[in-house]
Tab-separated table of C-alpha atoms in Angstrom:
chain	number	residue	atom	x	y	z
A	146	UNK	CA	-15.772	16.227	22.259
A	147	UNK	CA	-13.144	18.902	21.705
A	148	UNK	CA	-11.126	20.545	24.480
A	149	UNK	CA	-12.732	23.853	25.464
A	150	UNK	CA	-9.564	25.432	26.870
A	151	UNK	CA	-8.405	26.701	23.467
A	152	UNK	CA	-9.427	28.034	20.067
A	153	UNK	CA	-9.470	26.342	16.688
A	154	UNK	CA	-9.193	26.914	12.959
A	155	UNK	CA	-11.106	25.508	10.013
A	156	UNK	CA	-7.866	23.885	8.910
A	157	UNK	CA	-7.743	21.886	12.160
A	158	UNK	CA	-5.091	23.677	14.167
A	159	UNK	CA	-5.569	24.632	17.809
A	160	UNK	CA	-4.360	27.811	19.503
A	161	UNK	CA	-3.915	28.207	23.254
A	162	UNK	CA	-3.076	31.657	24.560
A	163	UNK	CA	-1.154	32.387	27.750
A	164	UNK	CA	-0.406	36.070	28.175
A	165	UNK	CA	0.975	37.335	24.873
A	166	UNK	CA	2.190	33.936	23.658
A	167	UNK	CA	0.096	31.468	21.688
A	168	UNK	CA	0.886	27.787	21.462
A	169	UNK	CA	-0.132	26.102	18.201
A	170	UNK	CA	-0.720	22.455	17.418
A	171	UNK	CA	-2.955	20.252	15.317
A	172	UNK	CA	-6.233	18.804	16.531
A	173	UNK	CA	-6.974	15.186	17.259
A	174	UNK	CA	-9.080	15.106	14.118
A	175	UNK	CA	-6.148	16.391	12.051
A	176	UNK	CA	-3.746	13.961	13.692
A	177	UNK	CA	-6.014	11.077	12.761
A	178	UNK	CA	-6.620	12.315	9.223
A	179	UNK	CA	-2.941	13.004	8.595
A	180	UNK	CA	-1.870	9.540	9.543
A	181	UNK	CA	1.382	8.686	11.224
A	182	UNK	CA	3.789	11.624	11.250
A	183	UNK	CA	7.395	10.675	10.484
A	184	UNK	CA	9.188	14.025	9.962
A	185	UNK	CA	8.458	17.576	11.015
A	186	UNK	CA	9.995	20.706	9.645
A	187	UNK	CA	9.331	23.659	11.969
A	188	UNK	CA	10.275	27.341	11.528
A	189	UNK	CA	13.345	28.900	13.091
A	190	UNK	CA	12.946	30.616	16.435
A	191	UNK	CA	12.975	34.361	15.797
A	192	UNK	CA	11.149	34.146	12.465
A	193	UNK	CA	8.296	36.583	11.930
A	194	UNK	CA	5.292	34.685	10.612
A	195	UNK	CA	2.020	35.963	9.200
A	196	UNK	CA	-1.394	34.418	9.716
A	197	UNK	CA	-2.203	31.855	7.042
A	198	UNK	CA	1.417	31.439	6.013
A	199	UNK	CA	2.978	27.998	5.535
A	200	UNK	CA	5.675	27.893	8.195
A	201	UNK	CA	6.665	24.254	8.130
A	202	UNK	CA	5.835	20.799	6.836
A	203	UNK	CA	4.329	17.717	8.369
A	204	UNK	CA	5.552	14.621	6.612
A	205	UNK	CA	3.458	11.485	7.111
A	206	UNK	CA	3.771	7.968	5.787
A	207	UNK	CA	1.354	8.780	2.986
A	208	UNK	CA	1.726	12.482	2.233
A	209	UNK	CA	3.270	15.801	3.087
A	210	UNK	CA	1.171	18.676	4.442
A	211	UNK	CA	2.033	22.286	5.053
A	212	UNK	CA	1.804	23.606	8.571
A	213	UNK	CA	-0.058	26.930	8.524
A	214	UNK	CA	0.165	29.401	11.345
A	215	UNK	CA	-3.253	30.675	12.400
A	216	UNK	CA	-1.730	33.769	14.027
A	217	UNK	CA	0.912	36.382	13.254
A	218	UNK	CA	3.970	37.205	15.307
A	219	UNK	CA	7.456	36.104	16.245
A	220	UNK	CA	8.223	32.416	16.711
A	221	UNK	CA	9.590	32.239	20.259
A	222	UNK	CA	9.848	28.482	20.690
A	223	UNK	CA	9.445	25.274	18.697
A	224	UNK	CA	8.881	21.829	20.128
A	225	UNK	CA	12.169	19.953	19.743
A	226	UNK	CA	10.581	16.892	21.340
A	227	UNK	CA	8.186	16.413	18.399
A	228	UNK	CA	11.005	16.908	15.915
A	229	UNK	CA	12.854	14.070	17.640
A	230	UNK	CA	9.724	11.955	18.215
A	231	UNK	CA	7.159	12.867	15.551
A	232	UNK	CA	4.754	10.210	16.837
A	233	UNK	CA	3.911	12.662	19.639
A	234	UNK	CA	1.769	14.510	17.105
A	235	UNK	CA	-0.381	11.403	16.710
A	236	UNK	CA	-0.259	10.178	20.293
A	237	UNK	CA	-0.741	13.443	22.152
A	238	UNK	CA	-1.630	16.203	19.686
A	239	UNK	CA	-3.218	18.515	22.253
A	240	UNK	CA	-0.415	18.497	24.798
A	241	UNK	CA	3.054	16.997	24.283
A	242	UNK	CA	2.538	17.217	20.514
A	243	UNK	CA	2.375	21.025	20.379
A	244	UNK	CA	4.363	22.515	17.499
A	245	UNK	CA	5.242	26.216	17.817
A	246	UNK	CA	4.883	29.173	20.204
A	247	UNK	CA	4.282	32.601	18.695
A	248	UNK	CA	4.364	35.994	20.426
A	249	UNK	CA	1.168	37.622	19.169
A	250	UNK	CA	1.638	40.726	17.076
A	251	UNK	CA	-2.113	41.263	16.694
A	252	UNK	CA	-4.306	39.945	19.491
A	253	UNK	CA	-7.333	40.893	17.376
A	254	UNK	CA	-6.648	37.853	15.190
A	255	UNK	CA	-7.793	35.647	18.038
A	256	UNK	CA	-11.351	36.817	17.438
A	257	UNK	CA	-11.282	35.206	14.028
A	258	UNK	CA	-10.596	31.770	15.454
A	259	UNK	CA	-13.320	29.251	16.213
A	260	UNK	CA	-14.517	28.496	19.704
A	261	UNK	CA	-14.558	24.874	20.854
A	262	UNK	CA	-18.312	24.754	20.235
A	263	UNK	CA	-17.915	26.175	16.730
A	264	UNK	CA	-15.124	23.717	15.945
A	265	UNK	CA	-17.187	20.820	17.196
A	266	UNK	CA	-19.977	21.935	14.893
A	267	UNK	CA	-17.529	22.014	11.992
A	268	UNK	CA	-16.481	18.431	12.705
A	269	UNK	CA	-20.072	17.277	12.783
A	270	UNK	CA	-20.823	18.668	9.322
B	204	UNK	CA	-22.480	6.778	2.535
B	205	UNK	CA	-23.653	10.333	2.546
B	206	UNK	CA	-20.851	11.394	0.237
B	207	UNK	CA	-22.222	11.288	-3.322
B	208	UNK	CA	-18.692	10.919	-4.665
B	209	UNK	CA	-18.642	7.487	-3.061
B	210	UNK	CA	-22.019	6.398	-4.386
B	211	UNK	CA	-20.606	4.943	-7.595
B	212	UNK	CA	-17.897	2.980	-5.849
B	213	UNK	CA	-18.085	-0.777	-5.625
B	214	UNK	CA	-18.241	-2.341	-2.210
B	215	UNK	CA	-16.801	-5.606	-0.983
B	216	UNK	CA	-18.650	-8.027	1.306
B	217	UNK	CA	-16.549	-6.449	4.095
B	218	UNK	CA	-17.172	-2.753	3.398
B	219	UNK	CA	-19.836	-2.423	6.083
B	220	UNK	CA	-17.525	-4.122	8.570
B	221	UNK	CA	-14.714	-1.670	7.753
B	222	UNK	CA	-17.035	1.296	8.201
B	223	UNK	CA	-18.422	-0.060	11.460
B	224	UNK	CA	-14.897	-0.516	12.795
B	225	UNK	CA	-13.733	3.023	12.162
B	226	UNK	CA	-11.583	2.457	9.103
B	227	UNK	CA	-10.585	5.499	7.098
B	228	UNK	CA	-12.016	4.730	3.675
B	229	UNK	CA	-11.054	6.006	0.238
B	230	UNK	CA	-11.681	5.138	-3.390
B	231	UNK	CA	-9.204	2.633	-4.774
B	232	UNK	CA	-9.514	0.766	-8.061
B	233	UNK	CA	-13.185	1.710	-8.253
B	234	UNK	CA	-13.909	0.306	-4.802
B	235	UNK	CA	-14.466	1.998	-1.474
B	236	UNK	CA	-11.553	0.472	0.414
B	237	UNK	CA	-10.072	0.698	3.928
B	238	UNK	CA	-6.913	2.807	3.957
B	239	UNK	CA	-6.175	2.394	7.642
B	240	UNK	CA	-7.727	1.325	10.910
B	241	UNK	CA	-5.666	2.256	13.976
B	242	UNK	CA	-2.635	3.673	12.170
B	243	UNK	CA	-0.250	2.837	9.331
B	244	UNK	CA	2.817	2.265	11.495
B	245	UNK	CA	1.060	0.109	14.079
B	246	UNK	CA	-0.580	-1.949	11.349
B	247	UNK	CA	2.733	-2.349	9.536
B	248	UNK	CA	4.378	-3.586	12.736
B	249	UNK	CA	1.511	-5.998	13.407
B	250	UNK	CA	2.177	-7.764	10.102
B	251	UNK	CA	5.943	-7.901	10.651
B	252	UNK	CA	5.603	-9.132	14.238
B	253	UNK	CA	2.303	-11.035	14.433
B	254	UNK	CA	-0.334	-11.232	11.707
B	255	UNK	CA	-2.675	-8.985	9.790
B	256	UNK	CA	-5.783	-9.404	7.669
B	257	UNK	CA	-6.283	-7.559	4.399
B	258	UNK	CA	-9.462	-7.161	2.383
B	259	UNK	CA	-8.103	-7.164	-1.162
B	260	UNK	CA	-11.339	-8.033	-2.884
B	261	UNK	CA	-10.634	-5.290	-5.425
B	262	UNK	CA	-8.246	-7.655	-7.206
B	263	UNK	CA	-9.573	-9.159	-10.451
B	264	UNK	CA	-10.065	-12.906	-10.885
B	265	UNK	CA	-10.465	-14.358	-14.365
B	266	UNK	CA	-10.679	-18.113	-14.935
B	267	UNK	CA	-9.382	-19.613	-18.188
B	268	UNK	CA	-10.579	-23.125	-18.833
B	269	UNK	CA	-10.353	-25.763	-21.538
B	270	UNK	CA	-7.765	-27.778	-23.444
B	271	UNK	CA	-6.448	-24.663	-25.233
B	272	UNK	CA	-6.006	-22.565	-22.089
B	273	UNK	CA	-2.442	-23.649	-21.345
B	274	UNK	CA	-0.913	-22.604	-24.665
B	275	UNK	CA	-3.110	-19.524	-24.983
B	276	UNK	CA	-2.123	-18.164	-21.594
B	277	UNK	CA	1.569	-18.871	-22.155
B	278	UNK	CA	1.355	-16.750	-25.297
B	279	UNK	CA	0.014	-13.764	-23.352
B	280	UNK	CA	2.363	-13.536	-20.396
B	281	UNK	CA	6.108	-12.956	-20.060
B	282	UNK	CA	6.867	-15.732	-17.577
B	283	UNK	CA	6.605	-19.438	-18.351
B	284	UNK	CA	3.256	-20.850	-17.309
B	285	UNK	CA	2.894	-23.742	-19.750
B	286	UNK	CA	3.994	-27.023	-18.222
B	287	UNK	CA	3.801	-25.953	-14.594
B	288	UNK	CA	2.286	-28.513	-12.210
B	289	UNK	CA	-1.220	-28.241	-10.835
B	290	UNK	CA	-1.086	-26.130	-7.675
B	291	UNK	CA	1.784	-23.928	-8.845
B	292	UNK	CA	1.481	-20.130	-8.823
B	293	UNK	CA	3.529	-17.939	-11.167
B	294	UNK	CA	4.189	-14.197	-10.917
B	295	UNK	CA	4.320	-12.602	-14.350
B	296	UNK	CA	3.859	-9.480	-16.402
B	297	UNK	CA	1.419	-9.172	-19.295
B	298	UNK	CA	2.734	-6.862	-21.983
B	299	UNK	CA	1.675	-5.035	-25.115
B	300	UNK	CA	3.405	-5.764	-28.427
B	301	UNK	CA	5.782	-2.873	-27.729
B	302	UNK	CA	6.886	-4.346	-24.392
B	303	UNK	CA	4.964	-1.854	-22.255
B	304	UNK	CA	3.459	-3.501	-19.199
B	305	UNK	CA	-0.320	-3.933	-19.143
B	306	UNK	CA	-0.256	-5.401	-15.648
B	307	UNK	CA	1.603	-7.695	-13.313
B	308	UNK	CA	-0.336	-10.659	-12.007
B	309	UNK	CA	-0.453	-14.140	-10.546
B	310	UNK	CA	-1.307	-17.169	-12.670
B	311	UNK	CA	-2.627	-20.295	-10.932
B	312	UNK	CA	-2.891	-23.752	-12.398
B	313	UNK	CA	-5.806	-25.105	-10.387
B	314	UNK	CA	-6.378	-28.207	-12.521
B	315	UNK	CA	-4.804	-29.508	-15.741
B	316	UNK	CA	-7.192	-27.404	-17.810
B	317	UNK	CA	-8.265	-24.791	-15.284
B	318	UNK	CA	-6.261	-21.612	-14.747
B	319	UNK	CA	-6.837	-18.515	-12.651
B	320	UNK	CA	-5.518	-15.078	-13.602
B	321	UNK	CA	-5.364	-12.611	-10.683
B	322	UNK	CA	-4.757	-9.064	-11.840
B	323	UNK	CA	-4.655	-5.690	-10.129
B	324	UNK	CA	-8.013	-4.132	-9.343
B	325	UNK	CA	-7.039	-0.903	-11.074
B	326	UNK	CA	-6.331	-2.855	-14.284
B	327	UNK	CA	-9.165	-5.332	-14.067
B	328	UNK	CA	-11.339	-3.832	-16.824
B	329	UNK	CA	-8.337	-3.478	-19.125
B	330	UNK	CA	-7.139	-7.040	-18.551
B	331	UNK	CA	-10.648	-8.457	-18.889
B	332	UNK	CA	-10.987	-6.703	-22.265
B	333	UNK	CA	-7.461	-7.634	-23.393
B	334	UNK	CA	-7.862	-11.318	-22.560
B	335	UNK	CA	-11.393	-11.479	-24.011
B	336	UNK	CA	-10.184	-9.972	-27.280
B	337	UNK	CA	-7.315	-12.403	-27.555
B	338	UNK	CA	-9.497	-15.365	-26.659
B	339	UNK	CA	-11.844	-14.722	-29.543
B	340	UNK	CA	-11.746	-17.493	-32.126
B	341	UNK	CA	-9.738	-19.818	-29.895
B	342	UNK	CA	-11.456	-23.202	-29.736
B	343	UNK	CA	-11.240	-25.087	-26.457
B	344	UNK	CA	-10.979	-21.967	-24.304
B	345	UNK	CA	-13.556	-20.384	-22.010
B	346	UNK	CA	-12.961	-17.261	-19.974
B	347	UNK	CA	-14.986	-16.541	-16.858
B	348	UNK	CA	-14.498	-13.205	-15.164
B	349	UNK	CA	-15.397	-14.055	-11.569
B	350	UNK	CA	-14.252	-10.780	-10.029
B	351	UNK	CA	-17.724	-9.742	-8.877
B	352	UNK	CA	-18.342	-13.108	-7.205
B	353	UNK	CA	-15.013	-13.651	-5.475
B	354	UNK	CA	-13.733	-11.989	-2.310
B	355	UNK	CA	-10.069	-12.121	-1.370
B	356	UNK	CA	-8.673	-12.045	2.150
B	357	UNK	CA	-4.928	-12.028	2.784
B	358	UNK	CA	-3.513	-13.349	6.065
B	359	UNK	CA	0.077	-12.201	6.427
B	360	UNK	CA	2.663	-12.348	9.167
B	361	UNK	CA	4.688	-14.837	11.230
B	362	UNK	CA	1.516	-16.135	12.890
B	363	UNK	CA	-0.329	-16.611	9.571
B	364	UNK	CA	-0.173	-20.403	9.638
B	365	UNK	CA	-1.322	-20.558	13.260
B	366	UNK	CA	-4.236	-18.382	12.341
B	367	UNK	CA	-5.257	-20.192	9.166
B	368	UNK	CA	-4.970	-23.567	10.911
B	369	UNK	CA	-7.706	-22.494	13.347
B	370	UNK	CA	-10.344	-21.791	10.678
B	371	UNK	CA	-13.178	-24.273	11.145
B	372	UNK	CA	-13.957	-24.623	7.460
B	373	UNK	CA	-10.356	-25.583	6.694
B	374	UNK	CA	-10.057	-28.178	9.443
B	375	UNK	CA	-10.819	-31.126	7.185
B	376	UNK	CA	-8.200	-29.915	4.693
B	377	UNK	CA	-5.387	-28.931	7.019
B	378	UNK	CA	-2.807	-31.410	5.668
B	379	UNK	CA	-3.257	-29.938	2.186
B	380	UNK	CA	-2.973	-26.376	3.451
B	381	UNK	CA	-0.028	-27.175	5.679
B	382	UNK	CA	1.781	-28.793	2.753
B	383	UNK	CA	1.632	-25.618	0.680
B	384	UNK	CA	5.044	-24.257	-0.279
B	385	UNK	CA	5.589	-20.605	-1.111
B	386	UNK	CA	3.859	-19.859	-4.437
B	387	UNK	CA	1.604	-22.885	-4.428
B	388	UNK	CA	-2.136	-23.087	-3.886
B	389	UNK	CA	-4.920	-25.575	-3.426
B	390	UNK	CA	-8.530	-25.441	-4.513
B	391	UNK	CA	-10.885	-26.801	-1.866
B	392	UNK	CA	-14.540	-27.766	-2.014
B	393	UNK	CA	-16.166	-26.854	1.275
B	394	UNK	CA	-19.799	-27.862	1.247
B	395	UNK	CA	-21.280	-25.845	-1.583
B	396	UNK	CA	-18.381	-23.388	-1.792
B	397	UNK	CA	-15.075	-23.480	-3.588
B	398	UNK	CA	-12.133	-21.753	-1.897
B	399	UNK	CA	-8.597	-21.292	-3.146
B	400	UNK	CA	-5.965	-21.146	-0.431
B	401	UNK	CA	-2.722	-19.709	-1.774
B	402	UNK	CA	0.624	-19.389	-0.020
B	403	UNK	CA	1.365	-15.992	-1.519
B	404	UNK	CA	1.327	-12.381	-0.469
B	405	UNK	CA	2.565	-8.854	-0.920
B	406	UNK	CA	4.293	-8.258	2.394
B	407	UNK	CA	7.440	-10.402	2.451
B	408	UNK	CA	6.044	-12.343	5.397
B	409	UNK	CA	4.716	-15.865	5.629
B	410	UNK	CA	1.158	-15.706	4.562
B	411	UNK	CA	-1.862	-16.881	2.687
B	412	UNK	CA	-4.330	-15.377	0.272
B	413	UNK	CA	-7.753	-16.979	0.483
B	414	UNK	CA	-10.222	-16.630	-2.390
B	415	UNK	CA	-13.800	-17.266	-1.301
B	416	UNK	CA	-17.295	-16.698	-2.687
B	417	UNK	CA	-18.632	-13.300	-1.587
B	418	UNK	CA	-21.120	-14.947	0.752
B	419	UNK	CA	-18.360	-16.636	2.762
B	420	UNK	CA	-16.152	-13.570	3.211
B	421	UNK	CA	-17.630	-11.856	6.250
B	422	UNK	CA	-17.844	-15.049	8.302
B	423	UNK	CA	-14.238	-15.939	7.449
B	424	UNK	CA	-12.996	-12.423	8.277
B	425	UNK	CA	-14.782	-12.428	11.634
B	426	UNK	CA	-13.617	-15.916	12.472
B	427	UNK	CA	-9.975	-15.057	11.689
B	428	UNK	CA	-10.147	-12.059	14.024
B	429	UNK	CA	-11.870	-14.069	16.716
B	430	UNK	CA	-9.644	-17.151	16.698
B	431	UNK	CA	-6.541	-14.997	16.281
B	432	UNK	CA	-7.238	-12.591	19.117
B	433	UNK	CA	-4.581	-14.199	21.343
B	434	UNK	CA	-2.087	-14.026	18.457
B	435	UNK	CA	-2.565	-10.271	18.141
B	436	UNK	CA	-4.111	-10.344	14.670
B	437	UNK	CA	-5.677	-7.130	13.404
B	438	UNK	CA	-7.115	-5.670	10.178
B	439	UNK	CA	-4.631	-3.861	7.942
B	440	UNK	CA	-5.446	-1.059	5.522
B	441	UNK	CA	-4.057	-0.348	2.087
B	442	UNK	CA	-1.648	2.283	3.449
B	443	UNK	CA	0.296	-0.313	5.426
B	444	UNK	CA	-0.037	-2.759	2.550
B	445	UNK	CA	1.899	-0.222	0.504
B	446	UNK	CA	4.706	0.317	3.035
B	447	UNK	CA	4.974	-3.462	3.544
B	448	UNK	CA	5.368	-4.180	-0.165
B	449	UNK	CA	7.682	-1.198	-0.588
B	450	UNK	CA	10.220	-2.523	1.924
B	451	UNK	CA	10.416	-5.706	-0.143
B	452	UNK	CA	10.833	-3.795	-3.404
B	453	UNK	CA	7.732	-5.440	-4.861
B	454	UNK	CA	6.466	-3.538	-7.897
B	455	UNK	CA	3.176	-1.674	-7.675
B	456	UNK	CA	1.463	-1.048	-10.981
B	457	UNK	CA	1.132	2.675	-11.613
B	458	UNK	CA	4.410	3.224	-9.802
B	459	UNK	CA	7.220	0.847	-10.819
B	460	UNK	CA	5.210	-0.609	-13.702
B	461	UNK	CA	3.094	0.994	-16.394
B	462	UNK	CA	2.328	0.867	-20.093
B	463	UNK	CA	5.401	3.048	-20.650
B	464	UNK	CA	7.651	0.867	-18.483
B	465	UNK	CA	8.867	-2.564	-19.557
B	466	UNK	CA	9.239	-5.389	-17.054
B	467	UNK	CA	12.974	-5.427	-17.870
B	468	UNK	CA	13.247	-1.809	-16.760
B	469	UNK	CA	11.196	-2.449	-13.636
B	470	UNK	CA	13.625	-5.085	-12.416
B	471	UNK	CA	11.365	-8.086	-12.961
B	472	UNK	CA	13.374	-9.473	-15.853
B	473	UNK	CA	13.478	-12.765	-13.955
B	474	UNK	CA	9.759	-13.043	-14.856
B	475	UNK	CA	10.455	-12.508	-18.581
B	476	UNK	CA	11.393	-15.709	-20.401
B	477	UNK	CA	12.680	-14.532	-23.765
B	478	UNK	CA	13.610	-18.079	-24.758
B	479	UNK	CA	10.107	-19.525	-24.443
B	480	UNK	CA	7.849	-19.786	-27.529
B	481	UNK	CA	6.483	-16.447	-28.674
B	482	UNK	CA	4.430	-14.274	-26.402
B	483	UNK	CA	2.947	-10.823	-26.814
B	484	UNK	CA	5.770	-8.316	-26.431
B	485	UNK	CA	8.580	-10.834	-26.817
B	486	UNK	CA	10.222	-9.245	-29.857
B	487	UNK	CA	10.219	-5.764	-28.359
B	488	UNK	CA	11.586	-7.030	-25.060
B	489	UNK	CA	14.271	-9.095	-26.839
B	490	UNK	CA	15.354	-5.998	-28.769
B	491	UNK	CA	15.449	-4.018	-25.535
B	492	UNK	CA	17.522	-6.688	-23.846
B	493	UNK	CA	19.962	-6.893	-26.780
B	494	UNK	CA	20.297	-3.149	-27.206
B	495	UNK	CA	20.600	-2.363	-23.531
B	496	UNK	CA	17.659	-1.697	-21.235
B	497	UNK	CA	17.308	2.107	-21.275
B	498	UNK	CA	16.198	2.597	-17.679
B	499	UNK	CA	16.792	0.808	-14.426
B	500	UNK	CA	14.942	0.655	-11.140
B	501	UNK	CA	17.252	1.546	-8.262
B	502	UNK	CA	16.852	1.679	-4.508
B	503	UNK	CA	17.998	4.840	-2.767
B	504	UNK	CA	18.043	6.381	0.688
B	505	UNK	CA	17.305	10.069	1.073
B	506	UNK	CA	20.086	11.817	2.957
B	507	UNK	CA	18.038	14.297	4.993
B	508	UNK	CA	14.747	14.694	6.765
B	509	UNK	CA	12.506	14.454	3.729
B	510	UNK	CA	10.590	11.818	1.851
B	511	UNK	CA	11.050	11.632	-1.904
B	512	UNK	CA	7.676	10.548	-3.248
B	513	UNK	CA	6.426	9.351	-6.607
B	514	UNK	CA	7.269	11.834	-9.331
B	515	UNK	CA	10.140	13.560	-7.535
B	516	UNK	CA	12.852	14.317	-10.110
B	517	UNK	CA	16.160	12.460	-9.858
B	518	UNK	CA	19.300	14.245	-11.057
B	519	UNK	CA	22.875	13.303	-11.900
B	520	UNK	CA	25.372	16.136	-12.250
B	521	UNK	CA	22.471	18.590	-12.453
B	522	UNK	CA	20.706	16.775	-15.289
B	523	UNK	CA	17.370	15.065	-14.808
B	524	UNK	CA	17.873	11.323	-15.327
B	525	UNK	CA	14.643	9.907	-13.963
B	526	UNK	CA	12.072	10.051	-11.215
B	527	UNK	CA	11.021	8.413	-8.007
B	528	UNK	CA	8.400	5.693	-8.534
B	529	UNK	CA	7.642	5.026	-4.850
B	530	UNK	CA	9.044	6.607	-1.747
B	531	UNK	CA	8.110	6.565	1.880
B	532	UNK	CA	9.397	6.243	5.383
B	533	UNK	CA	10.292	2.619	5.984
B	534	UNK	CA	8.624	1.746	9.279
B	535	UNK	CA	10.883	-1.266	9.822
B	536	UNK	CA	14.167	0.422	8.914
B	537	UNK	CA	13.153	3.853	10.246
B	538	UNK	CA	14.490	5.803	7.303
B	539	UNK	CA	13.280	7.539	4.169
B	540	UNK	CA	13.797	5.241	1.196
B	541	UNK	CA	12.737	5.346	-2.420
B	542	UNK	CA	12.633	3.364	-5.621
B	543	UNK	CA	13.528	5.392	-8.696
B	544	UNK	CA	13.471	4.657	-12.413
B	545	UNK	CA	16.581	6.241	-13.902
B	546	UNK	CA	18.651	6.160	-17.085
B	547	UNK	CA	20.766	3.025	-16.896
B	548	UNK	CA	23.985	4.919	-17.558
B	549	UNK	CA	23.310	7.208	-14.606
B	550	UNK	CA	22.092	4.510	-12.220
B	551	UNK	CA	25.447	4.090	-10.481
B	552	UNK	CA	25.180	7.697	-9.302
B	553	UNK	CA	25.891	9.926	-7.594
B	554	UNK	CA	22.229	10.953	-7.637
B	555	UNK	CA	20.199	13.729	-6.082
B	556	UNK	CA	16.465	14.154	-5.679
B	557	UNK	CA	14.319	17.264	-5.810
B	558	UNK	CA	11.843	17.466	-2.936
B	559	UNK	CA	9.790	20.657	-2.906
B	560	UNK	CA	12.534	22.634	-4.663
B	561	UNK	CA	15.304	21.395	-2.409
B	562	UNK	CA	17.994	18.975	-3.525
B	563	UNK	CA	18.892	16.039	-1.311
B	564	UNK	CA	21.705	13.542	-1.981
B	565	UNK	CA	20.600	9.957	-2.564
B	566	UNK	CA	22.644	7.083	-1.188
B	567	UNK	CA	22.523	3.921	-3.319
B	568	UNK	CA	20.641	1.340	-1.249
B	569	UNK	CA	20.034	-1.988	-2.959
B	570	UNK	CA	16.490	-3.267	-2.771
B	571	UNK	CA	14.799	-5.326	-1.444
B	572	UNK	CA	15.387	-3.074	1.515
B	573	UNK	CA	14.252	-5.909	3.760
B	574	UNK	CA	14.775	-9.641	3.219
B	575	UNK	CA	11.656	-11.705	2.578
B	576	UNK	CA	10.754	-14.253	5.249
B	577	UNK	CA	8.306	-16.245	3.183
B	578	UNK	CA	9.839	-19.686	2.790
B	579	UNK	CA	10.317	-22.757	4.914
B	580	UNK	CA	8.003	-24.686	7.191
B	581	UNK	CA	5.037	-22.475	7.980
B	582	UNK	CA	5.100	-23.680	11.583
B	583	UNK	CA	8.818	-23.192	12.112
B	584	UNK	CA	9.815	-20.634	14.660
B	585	UNK	CA	11.356	-17.423	13.487
B	586	UNK	CA	13.595	-16.945	16.415
């Protein structure tokens, strides 16, 4: 069961839009697959990021993964709490474990994201 | 498994249990093995604080039997195994003529003329072939590769003795199990089965490794979880097994050891007895010792928020002098640590490491990073 209050990507990020700002995090599936997160490297506030770009790294016990932004725009906030307590990504990926907030430069990109139903289908495959 | 890539993988008697209990599975040493259950860090802590169970059936078990076994085996391994008492376990390397390491392993003397070689799963085929070739023409020696018949369950952690003492099948043999010192083992006949209970492990904690026939494995695993529920025992995947051994600086073949790495370089020179009668690799290792061991395994801490992993280049004054062999976040010490194999002359540092095109200073940090807590009375309190 995936939360239906947000959109998703095939690479297991979630995107929740409020006004012109999108909050991005990783899904519960991703959090489980990644394993325990021990360090996070997030972009600087003010950076312009482009959809699909690697904007940070997620370092786990076993591996390091790039963090891709599913949307373009200006980074307006990053979650300092997860930088200080990376386990939030594993324990509460959909809420307290959010990663970055981006002011959308192209709201049309949202149409290319998956709905909750589509993401659930992806997980079942 | 629906995944065809997993169809060729071997399964242990516990594979179905792992799958049914939500383990993340992956290929390892030709087996489909559990990597984690509820999470690497939680599992790691469970072993340090309570007790954990490991399915390590992928390990290889080869019996060597007969009047010639003692001398034959001593001629194949770097440590001294000839003359050890029945029940003793020896950690050793097995080398090529050129001193490169074929594998590291445990050798058990189960009876005067009955020995057990326990090698890494990833090297099992190689060691089986190597030992078979060198056994050819030796009278009074029989090899029996029992790997497909034997399951191996490790019980590790401060509560390991409590847990093992509650196993019904061991009840009649408890004095013998309780008397086991670190690196000793006992072979037990339980009805129609033969078990080996060994006070050994790969975690730095008090613990046991129990070798059982495949048919006994699932019942033992379930019983350990059931009787240990109040002790907080849980199953532990290979990911936590790796972080546990890493904190102790225990070598992992393919990382700290390999055919291009000698045991002297890997820091297990204490398991190389150059003064014993000849063994395969002795001359090369003696030359290396006399001429200066070219590389050295060092412990380091990464100064920065990054993990230096296997293969990361290590530099001294801008020149590459080696590479990381293992590196992770130490769950117990809460910092990024690494083992690196570097030119001996550069080992004293200062060193830097390249992580994704960024250089981080390395602080010399002697390993073991954590002190082993394996000895003493198994029942004695830690606190």
